[in-house]
XYZ file of C-alpha atoms in Angstrom:
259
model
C -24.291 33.124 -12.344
C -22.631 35.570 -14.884
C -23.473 38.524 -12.426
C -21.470 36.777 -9.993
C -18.924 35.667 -12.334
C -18.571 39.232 -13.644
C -18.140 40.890 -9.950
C -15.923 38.242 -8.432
C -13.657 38.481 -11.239
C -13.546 42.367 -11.204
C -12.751 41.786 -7.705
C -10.469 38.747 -7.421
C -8.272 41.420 -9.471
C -8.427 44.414 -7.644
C -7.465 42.129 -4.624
C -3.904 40.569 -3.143
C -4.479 36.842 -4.440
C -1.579 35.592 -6.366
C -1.344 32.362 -8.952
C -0.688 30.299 -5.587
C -3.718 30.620 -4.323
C -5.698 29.785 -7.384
C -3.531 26.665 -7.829
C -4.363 25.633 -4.212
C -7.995 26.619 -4.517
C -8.398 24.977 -7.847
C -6.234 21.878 -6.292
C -8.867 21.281 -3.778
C -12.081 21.805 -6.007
C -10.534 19.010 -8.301
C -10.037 21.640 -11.124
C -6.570 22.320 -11.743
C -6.910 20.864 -15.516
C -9.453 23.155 -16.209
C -7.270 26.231 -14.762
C -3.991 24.972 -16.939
C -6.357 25.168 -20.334
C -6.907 28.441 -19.862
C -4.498 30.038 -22.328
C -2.379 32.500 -20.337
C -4.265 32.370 -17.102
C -1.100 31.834 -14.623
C 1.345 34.381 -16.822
C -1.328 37.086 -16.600
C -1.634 36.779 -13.053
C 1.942 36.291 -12.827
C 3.133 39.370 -14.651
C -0.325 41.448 -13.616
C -1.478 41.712 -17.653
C -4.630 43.328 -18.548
C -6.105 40.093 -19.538
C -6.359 38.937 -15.826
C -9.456 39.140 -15.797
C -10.456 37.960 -18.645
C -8.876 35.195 -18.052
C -10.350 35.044 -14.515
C -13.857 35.025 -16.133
C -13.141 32.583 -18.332
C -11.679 29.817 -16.038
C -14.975 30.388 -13.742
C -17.480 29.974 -16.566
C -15.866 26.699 -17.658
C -16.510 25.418 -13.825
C -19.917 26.687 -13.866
C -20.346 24.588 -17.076
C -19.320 21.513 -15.236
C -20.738 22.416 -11.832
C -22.536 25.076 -11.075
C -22.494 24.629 -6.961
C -18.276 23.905 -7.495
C -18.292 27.536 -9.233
C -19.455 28.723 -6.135
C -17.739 26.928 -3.975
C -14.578 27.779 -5.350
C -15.360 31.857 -5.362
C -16.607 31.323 -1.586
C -13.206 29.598 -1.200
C -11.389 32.427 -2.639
C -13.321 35.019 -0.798
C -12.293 33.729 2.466
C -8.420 34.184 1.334
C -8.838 37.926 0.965
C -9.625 40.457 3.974
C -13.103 42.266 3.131
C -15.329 45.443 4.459
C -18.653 46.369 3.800
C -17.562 49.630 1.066
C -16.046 46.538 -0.888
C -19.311 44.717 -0.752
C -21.123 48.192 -1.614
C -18.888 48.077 -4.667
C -19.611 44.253 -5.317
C -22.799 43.431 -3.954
C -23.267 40.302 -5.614
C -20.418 39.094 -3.258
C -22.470 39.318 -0.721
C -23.708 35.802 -1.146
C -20.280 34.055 -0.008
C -20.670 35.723 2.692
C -23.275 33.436 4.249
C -22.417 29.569 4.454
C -19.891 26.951 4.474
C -16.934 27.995 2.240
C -17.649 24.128 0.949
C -18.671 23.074 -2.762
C -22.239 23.174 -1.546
C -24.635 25.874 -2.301
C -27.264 27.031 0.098
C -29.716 27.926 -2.599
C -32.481 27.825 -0.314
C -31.526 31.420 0.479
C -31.843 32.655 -2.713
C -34.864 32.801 -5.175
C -35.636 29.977 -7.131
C -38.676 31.315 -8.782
C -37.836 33.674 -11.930
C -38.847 37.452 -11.799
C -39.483 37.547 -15.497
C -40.938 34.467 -17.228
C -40.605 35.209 -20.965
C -40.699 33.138 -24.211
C -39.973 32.631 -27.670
C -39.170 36.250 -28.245
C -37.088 36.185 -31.273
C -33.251 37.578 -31.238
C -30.781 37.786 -28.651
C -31.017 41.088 -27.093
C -34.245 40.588 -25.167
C -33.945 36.746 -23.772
C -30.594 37.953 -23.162
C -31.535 40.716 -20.872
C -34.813 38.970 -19.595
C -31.722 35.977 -18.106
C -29.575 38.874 -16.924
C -32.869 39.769 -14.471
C -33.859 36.420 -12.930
C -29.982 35.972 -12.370
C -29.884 39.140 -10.501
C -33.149 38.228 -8.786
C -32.149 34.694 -8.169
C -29.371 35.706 -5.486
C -31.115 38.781 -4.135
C -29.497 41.918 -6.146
C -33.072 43.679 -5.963
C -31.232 47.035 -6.864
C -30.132 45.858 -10.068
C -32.979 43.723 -10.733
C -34.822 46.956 -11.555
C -32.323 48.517 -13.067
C -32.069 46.333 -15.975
C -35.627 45.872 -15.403
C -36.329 49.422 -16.452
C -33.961 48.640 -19.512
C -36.176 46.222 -20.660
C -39.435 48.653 -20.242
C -37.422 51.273 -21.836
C -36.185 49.238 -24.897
C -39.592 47.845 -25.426
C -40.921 51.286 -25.660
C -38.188 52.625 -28.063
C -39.172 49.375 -30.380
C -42.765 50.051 -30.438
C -42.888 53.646 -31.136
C -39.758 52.670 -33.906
C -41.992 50.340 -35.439
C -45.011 52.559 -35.707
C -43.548 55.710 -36.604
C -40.234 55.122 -38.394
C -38.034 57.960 -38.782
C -40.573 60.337 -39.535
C -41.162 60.685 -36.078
C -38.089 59.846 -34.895
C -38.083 62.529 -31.934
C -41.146 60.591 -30.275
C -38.144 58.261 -29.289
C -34.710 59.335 -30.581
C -32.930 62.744 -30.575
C -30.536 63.178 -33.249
C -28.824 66.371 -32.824
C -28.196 64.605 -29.043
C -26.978 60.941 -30.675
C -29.036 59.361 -27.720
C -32.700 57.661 -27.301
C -35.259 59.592 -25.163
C -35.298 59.103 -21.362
C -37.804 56.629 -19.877
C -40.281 59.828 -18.464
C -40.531 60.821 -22.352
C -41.068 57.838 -23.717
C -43.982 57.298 -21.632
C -45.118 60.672 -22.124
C -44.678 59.955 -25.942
C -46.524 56.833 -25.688
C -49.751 58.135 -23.606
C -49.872 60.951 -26.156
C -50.338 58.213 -28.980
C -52.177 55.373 -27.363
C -55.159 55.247 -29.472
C -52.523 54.436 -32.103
C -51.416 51.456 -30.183
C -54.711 50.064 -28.529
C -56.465 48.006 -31.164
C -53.132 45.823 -30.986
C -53.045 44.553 -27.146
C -55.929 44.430 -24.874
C -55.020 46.408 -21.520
C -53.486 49.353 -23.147
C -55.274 52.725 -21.066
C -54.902 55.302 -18.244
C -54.091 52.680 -15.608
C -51.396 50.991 -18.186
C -49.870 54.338 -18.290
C -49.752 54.868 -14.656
C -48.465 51.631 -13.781
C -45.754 52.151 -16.105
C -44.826 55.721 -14.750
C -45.011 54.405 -11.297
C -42.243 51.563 -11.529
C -39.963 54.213 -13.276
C -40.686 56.392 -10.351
C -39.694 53.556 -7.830
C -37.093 52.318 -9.506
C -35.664 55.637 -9.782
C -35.906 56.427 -6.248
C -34.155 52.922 -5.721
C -31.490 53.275 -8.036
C -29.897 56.427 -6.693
C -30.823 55.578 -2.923
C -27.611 55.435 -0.453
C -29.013 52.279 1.061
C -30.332 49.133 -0.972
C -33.275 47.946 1.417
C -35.664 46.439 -0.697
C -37.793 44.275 0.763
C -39.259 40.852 -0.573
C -42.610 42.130 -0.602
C -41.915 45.073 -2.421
C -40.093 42.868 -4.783
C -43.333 41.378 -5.067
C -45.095 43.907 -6.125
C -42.824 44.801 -8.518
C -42.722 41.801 -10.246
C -46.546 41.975 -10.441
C -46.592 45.299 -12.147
C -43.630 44.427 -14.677
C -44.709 41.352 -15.989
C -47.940 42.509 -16.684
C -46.509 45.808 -18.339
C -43.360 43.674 -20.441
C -45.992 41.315 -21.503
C -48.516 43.706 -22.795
C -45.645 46.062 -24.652
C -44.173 42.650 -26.192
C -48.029 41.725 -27.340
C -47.664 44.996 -28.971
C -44.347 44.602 -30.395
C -44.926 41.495 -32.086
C -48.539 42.886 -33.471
C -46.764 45.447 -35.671
């Protein structure tokens, strides 16, 4: 939901709706309170602020908390007020789910996935259940591309951690370069990794060659996917995917957690 939330913001503001038509929209999903306790919601669509959307974003996660299917509802609603092409949904492809159905308050969630891509828990913090919701939301309505795109964040964050907690800063280049002010790219890090992996194998079963080559293989693909002109993804490649990442997160969290 916050994938959509983000996009249909972005692009309720870079599009010719005015205050009207969220009053009439909000009118008929029964949520007009809801859009009048939004601190400066109609003034910075009013007077075009750069809190719009902000503001925007903030109105639509308060539906979502009340009803998820009214959230989108209402953004189908609005969608149908503004003229579209497909370079806009190229821009906002997460849009591309009010494209299909009734521009009612139900949801046709039977076209979407209801299964997660990731299934991870009690890993301590914020930053990785945070991420590992950001990828079944993607995956839940069909944004394959950047499914593995934050996908390979979570790979490549893992790996920094590990080789972090093993080495410290007195091997800091294995995963950082200072004199750059950046971490290593994923290709190193997996280099760095293989060239250590006895250090690293009494702590998770699974960890060889074929580890390694699974691993180099999704950042391959998802390489190749992320800068591809087209997103055609299929569901079966999707499938295999998820096979190959949630054996690979799981084994590199084992590790984490084991040092």
């Amino acid at each position: 939901m916050e994938v959509l939330i983000g996009q249909f913001s972005r692009f309720a503001v870079d599009s010719n709706l005015c205050p009207d038509d969220w009053e009439m929209v909000a009118t008929e999903f029964g949520v007009k309170e809801i859009l009048w306790d939004i601190d400066r919601f109609h003034k910075s669509w009013e007077f075009n602020d750069d809190d719009k959307q902000a503001n925007t974003a903030e109105f639509l996660r308060e539906v979502a908390e009340e009803d998820d299917e009214k959230a989108v509802g209402l953004m189908r609603r609005m969608y149908t007020l503004v003229n579209t092409d497909s370079e806009l949904l190229e821009k906002y492809p997460a849009l591309e789910m009010l494209e299909n159905g009734d521009a009612g308050m139900g949801v046709p969630y039977s076209s979407f996935s209801a299964e997660q891509f990731l299934d991870i828990n009690n890993v301590p913090g914020t930053f990785y259940p945070d991420l590992v919701e950001d990828i079944n939301q993607c995956y839940s309505i069909g944004i394959h591309d950047a499914t593995l795109v934050l996908t390979r964040k979570l790979l490549e964050n893992l790996l920094i951690d590990v080789l972090r907690r093993q080495y410290g800063k007195q091997e800091i280049e294995l995963y950082y370069l200072p004199e750059n002010r950046r971490f290593q790219n994923f290709s190193t890090l997996i280099n760095n990794f293989e060239d250590n992996l006895a250090d690293f194998q009494h702590l998770s079963g699974g960890l060889d060659g074929d580890f390694i080559d699974e691993l180099d293989s999704f950042r391959q693909n998802a390489n190749a996917e992320a800068h591809s002109m087209e997103t055609n993804i299929t569901e079966s490649q999707m499938e295999e995917y998820q096979k190959q990442i949630r054996h690979a997160s799981q084994i590199l969290f084992q590790v984490r957690e084991n040092l």
